[in-house]
Structure formats: C-alpha cells, structure tokens
mmCIF file of C-alpha atoms in Angstrom:
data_model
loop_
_atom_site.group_PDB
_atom_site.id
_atom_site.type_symbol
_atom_site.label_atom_id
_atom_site.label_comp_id
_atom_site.label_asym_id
_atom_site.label_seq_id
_atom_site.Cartn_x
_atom_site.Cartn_y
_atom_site.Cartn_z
ATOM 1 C CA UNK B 19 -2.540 9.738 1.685
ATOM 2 C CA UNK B 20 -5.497 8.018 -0.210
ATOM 3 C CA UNK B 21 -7.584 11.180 -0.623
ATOM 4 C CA UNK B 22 -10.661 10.473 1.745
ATOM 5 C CA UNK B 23 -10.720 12.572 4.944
ATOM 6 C CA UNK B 24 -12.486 11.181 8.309
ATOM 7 C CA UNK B 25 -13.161 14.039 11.198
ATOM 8 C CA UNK B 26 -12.650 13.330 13.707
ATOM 9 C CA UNK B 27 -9.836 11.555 14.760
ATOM 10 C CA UNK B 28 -10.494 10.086 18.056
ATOM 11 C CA UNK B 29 -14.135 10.312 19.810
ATOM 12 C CA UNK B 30 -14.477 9.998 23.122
ATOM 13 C CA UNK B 31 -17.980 9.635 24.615
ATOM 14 C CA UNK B 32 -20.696 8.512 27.309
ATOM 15 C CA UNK B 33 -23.750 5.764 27.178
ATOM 16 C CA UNK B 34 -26.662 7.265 25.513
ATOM 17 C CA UNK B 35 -24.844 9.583 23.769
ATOM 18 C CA UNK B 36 -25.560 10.604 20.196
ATOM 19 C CA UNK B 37 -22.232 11.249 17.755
ATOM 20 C CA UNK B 38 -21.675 11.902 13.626
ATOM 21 C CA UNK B 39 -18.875 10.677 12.099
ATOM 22 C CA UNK B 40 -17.837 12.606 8.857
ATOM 23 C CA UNK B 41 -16.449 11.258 5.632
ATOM 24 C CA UNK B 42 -15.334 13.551 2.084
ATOM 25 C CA UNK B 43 -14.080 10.864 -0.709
ATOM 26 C CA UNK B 44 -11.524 11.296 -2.882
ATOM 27 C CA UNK B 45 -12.162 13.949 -5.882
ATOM 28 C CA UNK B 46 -14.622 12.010 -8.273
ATOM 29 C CA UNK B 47 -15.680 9.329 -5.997
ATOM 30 C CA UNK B 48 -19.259 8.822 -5.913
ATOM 31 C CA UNK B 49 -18.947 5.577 -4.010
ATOM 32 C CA UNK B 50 -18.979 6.110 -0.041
ATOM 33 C CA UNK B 51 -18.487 2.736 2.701
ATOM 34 C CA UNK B 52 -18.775 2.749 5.972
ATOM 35 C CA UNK B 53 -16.896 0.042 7.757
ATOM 36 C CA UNK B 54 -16.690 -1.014 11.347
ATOM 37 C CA UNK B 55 -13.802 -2.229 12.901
ATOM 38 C CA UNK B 56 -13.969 -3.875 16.507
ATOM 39 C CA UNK B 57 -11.884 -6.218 18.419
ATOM 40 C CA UNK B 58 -13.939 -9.258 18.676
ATOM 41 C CA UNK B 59 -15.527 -8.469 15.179
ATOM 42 C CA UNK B 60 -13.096 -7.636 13.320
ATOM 43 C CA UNK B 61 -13.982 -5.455 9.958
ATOM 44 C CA UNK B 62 -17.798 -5.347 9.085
ATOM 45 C CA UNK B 63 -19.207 -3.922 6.260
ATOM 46 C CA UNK B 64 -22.183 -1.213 7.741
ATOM 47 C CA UNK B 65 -23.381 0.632 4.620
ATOM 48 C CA UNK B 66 -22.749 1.604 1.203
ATOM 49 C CA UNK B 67 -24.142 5.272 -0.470
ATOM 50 C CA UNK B 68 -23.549 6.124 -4.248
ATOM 51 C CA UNK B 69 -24.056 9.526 -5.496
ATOM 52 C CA UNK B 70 -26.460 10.476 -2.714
ATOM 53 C CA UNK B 71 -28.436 7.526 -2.567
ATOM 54 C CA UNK B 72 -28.453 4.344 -0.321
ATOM 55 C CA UNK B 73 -27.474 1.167 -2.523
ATOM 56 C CA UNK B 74 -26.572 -1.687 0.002
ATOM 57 C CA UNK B 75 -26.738 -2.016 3.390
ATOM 58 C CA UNK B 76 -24.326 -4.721 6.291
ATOM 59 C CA UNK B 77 -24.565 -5.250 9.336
ATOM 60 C CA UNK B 78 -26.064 -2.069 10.497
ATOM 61 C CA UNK B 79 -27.531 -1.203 13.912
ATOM 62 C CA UNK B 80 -31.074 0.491 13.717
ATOM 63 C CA UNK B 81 -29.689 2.832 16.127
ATOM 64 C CA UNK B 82 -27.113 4.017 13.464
ATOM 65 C CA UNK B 83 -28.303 5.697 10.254
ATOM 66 C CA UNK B 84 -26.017 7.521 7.369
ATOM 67 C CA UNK B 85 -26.563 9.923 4.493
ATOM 68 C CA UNK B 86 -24.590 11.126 1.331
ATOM 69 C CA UNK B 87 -25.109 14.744 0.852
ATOM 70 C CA UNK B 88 -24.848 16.622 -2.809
ATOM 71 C CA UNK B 89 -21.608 17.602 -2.610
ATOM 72 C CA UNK B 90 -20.716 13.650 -1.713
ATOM 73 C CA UNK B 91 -19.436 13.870 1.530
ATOM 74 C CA UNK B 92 -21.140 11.338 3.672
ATOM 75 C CA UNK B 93 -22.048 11.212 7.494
ATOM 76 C CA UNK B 94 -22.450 8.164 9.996
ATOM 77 C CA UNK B 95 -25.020 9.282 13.019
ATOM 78 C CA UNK B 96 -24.922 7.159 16.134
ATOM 79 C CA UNK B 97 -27.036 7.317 18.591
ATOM 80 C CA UNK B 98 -28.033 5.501 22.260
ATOM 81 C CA UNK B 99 -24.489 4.698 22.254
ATOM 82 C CA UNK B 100 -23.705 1.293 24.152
ATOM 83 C CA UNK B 101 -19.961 0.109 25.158
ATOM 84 C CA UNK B 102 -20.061 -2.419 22.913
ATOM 85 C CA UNK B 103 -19.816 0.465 19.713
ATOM 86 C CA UNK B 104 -16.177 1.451 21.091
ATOM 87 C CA UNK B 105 -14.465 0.659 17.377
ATOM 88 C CA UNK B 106 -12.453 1.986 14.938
ATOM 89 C CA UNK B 107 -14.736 3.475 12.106
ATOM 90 C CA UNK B 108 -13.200 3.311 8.350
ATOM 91 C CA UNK B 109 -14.805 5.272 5.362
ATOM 92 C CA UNK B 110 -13.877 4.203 1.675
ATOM 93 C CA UNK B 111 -14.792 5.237 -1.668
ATOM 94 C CA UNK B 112 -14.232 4.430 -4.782
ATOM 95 C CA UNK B 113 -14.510 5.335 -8.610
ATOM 96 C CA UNK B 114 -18.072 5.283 -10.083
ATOM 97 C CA UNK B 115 -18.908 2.292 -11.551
ATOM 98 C CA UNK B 116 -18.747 1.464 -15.175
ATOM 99 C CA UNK B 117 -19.608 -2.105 -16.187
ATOM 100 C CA UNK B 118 -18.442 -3.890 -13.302
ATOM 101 C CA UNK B 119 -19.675 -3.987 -9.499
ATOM 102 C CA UNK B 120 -16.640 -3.454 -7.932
ATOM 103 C CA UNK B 121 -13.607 -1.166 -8.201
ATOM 104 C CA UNK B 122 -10.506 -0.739 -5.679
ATOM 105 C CA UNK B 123 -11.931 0.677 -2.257
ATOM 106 C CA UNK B 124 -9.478 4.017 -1.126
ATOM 107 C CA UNK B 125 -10.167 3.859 3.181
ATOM 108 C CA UNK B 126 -10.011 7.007 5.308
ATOM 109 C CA UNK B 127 -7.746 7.574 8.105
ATOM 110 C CA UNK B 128 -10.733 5.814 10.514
ATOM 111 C CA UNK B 129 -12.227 7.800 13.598
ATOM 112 C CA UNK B 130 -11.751 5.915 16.966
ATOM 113 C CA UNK B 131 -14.778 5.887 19.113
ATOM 114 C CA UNK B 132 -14.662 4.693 22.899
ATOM 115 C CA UNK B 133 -17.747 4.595 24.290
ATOM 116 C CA UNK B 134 -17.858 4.928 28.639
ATOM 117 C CA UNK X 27 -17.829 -20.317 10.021
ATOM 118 C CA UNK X 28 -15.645 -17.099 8.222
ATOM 119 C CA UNK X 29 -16.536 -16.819 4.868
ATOM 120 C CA UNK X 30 -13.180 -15.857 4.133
ATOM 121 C CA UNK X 31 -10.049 -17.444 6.331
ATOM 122 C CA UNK X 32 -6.330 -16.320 6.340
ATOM 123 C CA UNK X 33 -3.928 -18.276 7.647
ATOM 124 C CA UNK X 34 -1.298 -17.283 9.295
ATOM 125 C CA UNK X 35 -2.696 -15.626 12.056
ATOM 126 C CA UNK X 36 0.554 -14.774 13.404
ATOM 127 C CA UNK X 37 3.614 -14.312 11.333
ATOM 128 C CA UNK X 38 7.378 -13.615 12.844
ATOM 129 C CA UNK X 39 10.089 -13.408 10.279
ATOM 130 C CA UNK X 40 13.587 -12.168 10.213
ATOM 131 C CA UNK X 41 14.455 -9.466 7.604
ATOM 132 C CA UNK X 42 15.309 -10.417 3.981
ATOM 133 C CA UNK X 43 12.815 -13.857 4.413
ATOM 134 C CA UNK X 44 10.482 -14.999 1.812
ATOM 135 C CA UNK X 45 6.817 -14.977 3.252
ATOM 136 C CA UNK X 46 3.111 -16.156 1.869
ATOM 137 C CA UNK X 47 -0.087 -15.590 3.600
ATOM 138 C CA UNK X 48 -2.851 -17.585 2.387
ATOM 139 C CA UNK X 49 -6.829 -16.626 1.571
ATOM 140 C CA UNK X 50 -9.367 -19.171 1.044
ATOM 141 C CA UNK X 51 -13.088 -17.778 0.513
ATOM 142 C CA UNK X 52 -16.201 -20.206 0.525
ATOM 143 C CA UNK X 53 -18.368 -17.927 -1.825
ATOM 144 C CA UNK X 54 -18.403 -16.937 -5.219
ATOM 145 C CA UNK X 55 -16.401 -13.472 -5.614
ATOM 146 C CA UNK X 56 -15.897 -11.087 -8.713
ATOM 147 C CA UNK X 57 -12.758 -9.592 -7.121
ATOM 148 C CA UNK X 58 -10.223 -10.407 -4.436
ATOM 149 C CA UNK X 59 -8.254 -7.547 -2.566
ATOM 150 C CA UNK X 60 -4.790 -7.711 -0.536
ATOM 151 C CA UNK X 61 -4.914 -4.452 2.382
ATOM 152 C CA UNK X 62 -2.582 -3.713 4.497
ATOM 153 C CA UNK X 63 -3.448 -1.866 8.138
ATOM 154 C CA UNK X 64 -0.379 -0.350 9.793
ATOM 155 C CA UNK X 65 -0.374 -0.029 13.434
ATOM 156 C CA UNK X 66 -1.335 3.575 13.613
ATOM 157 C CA UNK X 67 -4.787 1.856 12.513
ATOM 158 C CA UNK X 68 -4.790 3.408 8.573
ATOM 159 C CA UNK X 69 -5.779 1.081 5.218
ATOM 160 C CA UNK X 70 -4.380 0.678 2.272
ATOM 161 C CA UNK X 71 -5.226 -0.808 -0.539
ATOM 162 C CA UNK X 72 -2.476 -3.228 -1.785
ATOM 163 C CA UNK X 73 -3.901 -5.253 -4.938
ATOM 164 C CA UNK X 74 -7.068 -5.634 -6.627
ATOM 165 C CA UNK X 75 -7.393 -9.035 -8.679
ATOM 166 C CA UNK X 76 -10.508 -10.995 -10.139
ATOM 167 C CA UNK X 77 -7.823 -13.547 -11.974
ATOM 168 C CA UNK X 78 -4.205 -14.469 -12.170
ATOM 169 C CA UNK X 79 -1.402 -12.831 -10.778
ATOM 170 C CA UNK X 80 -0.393 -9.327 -9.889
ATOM 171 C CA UNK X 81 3.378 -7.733 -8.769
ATOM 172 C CA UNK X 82 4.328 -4.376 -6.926
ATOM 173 C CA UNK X 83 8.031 -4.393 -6.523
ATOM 174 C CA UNK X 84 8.726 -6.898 -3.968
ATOM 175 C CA UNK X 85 4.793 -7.738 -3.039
ATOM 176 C CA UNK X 86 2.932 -10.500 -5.234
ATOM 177 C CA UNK X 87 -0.537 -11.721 -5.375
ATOM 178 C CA UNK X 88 -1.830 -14.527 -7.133
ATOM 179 C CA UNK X 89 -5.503 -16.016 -7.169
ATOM 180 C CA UNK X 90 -6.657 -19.354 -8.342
ATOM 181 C CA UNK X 91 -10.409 -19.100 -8.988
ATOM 182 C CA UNK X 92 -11.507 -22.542 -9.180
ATOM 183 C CA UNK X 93 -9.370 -23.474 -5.770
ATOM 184 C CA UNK X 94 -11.213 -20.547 -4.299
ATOM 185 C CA UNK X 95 -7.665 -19.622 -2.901
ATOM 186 C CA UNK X 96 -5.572 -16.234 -2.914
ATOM 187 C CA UNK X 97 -1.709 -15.658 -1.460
ATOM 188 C CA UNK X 98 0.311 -12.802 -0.680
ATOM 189 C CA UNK X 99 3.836 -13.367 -0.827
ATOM 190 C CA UNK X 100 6.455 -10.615 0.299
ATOM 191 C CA UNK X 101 9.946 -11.036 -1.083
ATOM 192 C CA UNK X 102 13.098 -9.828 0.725
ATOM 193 C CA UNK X 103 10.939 -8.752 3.664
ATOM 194 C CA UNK X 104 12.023 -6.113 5.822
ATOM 195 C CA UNK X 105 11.080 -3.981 9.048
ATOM 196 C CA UNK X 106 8.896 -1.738 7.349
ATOM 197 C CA UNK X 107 6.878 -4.591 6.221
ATOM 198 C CA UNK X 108 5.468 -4.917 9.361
ATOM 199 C CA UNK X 109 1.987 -4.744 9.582
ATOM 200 C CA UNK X 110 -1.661 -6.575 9.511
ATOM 201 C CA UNK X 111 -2.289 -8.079 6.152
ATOM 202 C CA UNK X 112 -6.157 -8.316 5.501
ATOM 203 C CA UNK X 113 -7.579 -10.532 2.563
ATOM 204 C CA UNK X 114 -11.372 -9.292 1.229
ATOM 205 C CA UNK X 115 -13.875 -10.415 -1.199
ATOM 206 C CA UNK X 116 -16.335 -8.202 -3.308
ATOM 207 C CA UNK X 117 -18.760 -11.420 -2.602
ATOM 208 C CA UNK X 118 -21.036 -12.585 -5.437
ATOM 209 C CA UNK X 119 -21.534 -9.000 -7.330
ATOM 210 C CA UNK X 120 -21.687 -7.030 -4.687
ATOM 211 C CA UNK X 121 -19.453 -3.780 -4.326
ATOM 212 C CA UNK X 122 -18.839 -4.034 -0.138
ATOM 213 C CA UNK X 123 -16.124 -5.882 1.224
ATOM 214 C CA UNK X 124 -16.587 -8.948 3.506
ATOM 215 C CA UNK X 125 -12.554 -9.590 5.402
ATOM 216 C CA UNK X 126 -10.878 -12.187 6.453
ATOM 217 C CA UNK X 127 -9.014 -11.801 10.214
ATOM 218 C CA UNK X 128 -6.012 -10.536 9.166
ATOM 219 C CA UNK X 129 -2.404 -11.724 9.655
ATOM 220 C CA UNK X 130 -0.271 -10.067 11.697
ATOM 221 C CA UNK X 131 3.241 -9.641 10.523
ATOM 222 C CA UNK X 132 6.212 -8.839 12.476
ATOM 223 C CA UNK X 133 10.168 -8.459 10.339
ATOM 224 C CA UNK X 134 12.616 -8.477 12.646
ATOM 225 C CA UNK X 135 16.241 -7.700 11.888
#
C-alpha cells in the first residue's frame, strides 16, 4: 500500500459525459501527478500540482482540467468524454522538494475509465 | 522516436534464471526510476537512481550516465516476479515522469 488513495475504482461511462477522478497523497506529500495510461499510448504524463498550485503541465486535453485543494487532495475533471479517453488513470505524489527537482513518485491504485 | 526505449519487450524465463532489462534514454535526465506494474494494473516504485548502482535483495539497478543507459537485473527469478517492468526519466530538471514501454515479464516454473 503506497499511501495515495484513487476513488473510484472502475468508471464506467457514455460519450459526452462529464466525470472527476479523485486523488488524497500520502501524509506530507505536497506533490500530486496525474498520469494517463492507454493501450496504444502507453503512460503519459497529464499534469503536475504542488501545494495547491499548478507547476507543470503534459500532454493534457483542454477538455480535461485538475485542481489541488487545501487540504492536498487533488481532482481530475473530464468532460465531453470521447472513446478514445477509455484508460487507466494513475495519481502519484511525492515528498516536497528540497534542493532537487525530483524525488521518488508513490502511484495510486489507478481508476479505470471506459468510455461507450 | 521514444525518448526512452526498453528492450525486451517480451521476456519468458523459467524460475531461478538470471534476467536484465535494458533502458536507453536520448535526453539529459537528473534521475532514472525502475517501476514495476502488476497485472491487477497497481505501480510501484522499485528504485530511484541519478548515478551508480542500487540493490534490493535479489533486484539490482545500475545506470551509466555518459552511455545514457540503465538495466534491471533480477537474480534467482521466480513466479512472483512476474510483472511489467517500466523504465522512467525525470527528463532535464523536470519533476514528471516521461516512460519507456515496459517489458513484460513472465517466470515460469
């Protein structure tokens, strides 16, 4: 168990539809990534939040927006959803950063979302 | 072209067998990290490294900077080592992840 909690689990939905993925990092963590996983594109990075504000940004649809709330859990919205977003949707966080840019990423459980 | 390319793709081996999966990365990097993704779909991180060579019991990683190369060698391998083994780069000084494909591999007894 890495600490970081996804809800839900599995997401099943319809074209068009509008959906909000949830993600609570581990204790301390003020580090939140939101990765997409899909079969013909493998992992992509979609967006990065630390302590409440946006600090880089993938391969992210405009259709698809996030935000890191005070008490640093983090949400990914979806909306006009197309077949094509069916994927397997990781959150990660990590330590806050001192000195260096990167520190070991802990990922979520993932939330499946199939699109129909 | 990937900016980061694992090779296997596809890895069979029969229980107790030494294996290495290979990383190269085309970009500069300040940190090089070994995940492995189980079939029920979860992450975990396996090793962090920016230089040299790390060990977890019968997992090592190694990473030669100016080769721009990384491997992941299992010793004694066994079922439960089954899994997808995914190479990523913190690329230039960034803090996301780019990822290689993965490589899938299968211990049989």
């Amino acid at each position: 168990d890495s600490g970081v909690t996804q809800t839900p689990k599995h997401l099943i939905t319809a074209t068009g539809q509008r959906v909000t993925l949830r993600c609570s990092p581990r204790s301390g963590d003020l580090s939140v990534y939101w990765y997409q996983q899909s079969l013909d594109q493998g992992l992509q990075f979609l967006i990065q939040y630390y302590n409440g504000e946006e600090r880089a940004k993938g391969n992210i649809l405009e259709r698809f927006s996030a935000q890191q709330f005070p008490d640093l859990h983090s949400e990914l919205n979806l909306s006009s959803l197309e077949l094509g977003d069916s994927a397997l949707y990781f959150c990660a966080s990590s330590e806050p950063l001192s000195g260096s840019s990167y520190n070991e990423q802990f990922f979520g459980p993932g939330t499946r979302l199939t699109v129909l | 072209k990937n900016e980061v390319e694992q090779s296997p793709q596809n890895l069979t081996a029969q229980e107790g067998e030494f294996i290495t999966i290979n990383c190269s990365y085309s970009v500069g990097i300040s940190a090089l990290h070994w995940l492995q993704q189980h079939p029920g779909g979860g992450i975990v991180s396996l090793f962090m490294l920016s230089s040299g060579k790390k060990k977890h019991g019968r997992l090592i990683a190694t990473i030669n900077i100016q080769e721009k190369h990384s491997s992941l060698h299992i010793t004694a391998s066994h079922p439960r080592d089954s899994a997808v083994y995914i190479c990523a780069v913190n690329p230039g000084t960034a803090s996301k992840l780019t990822f290689g494909t993965g490589t899938r591999l299968q211990v049989t007894l």
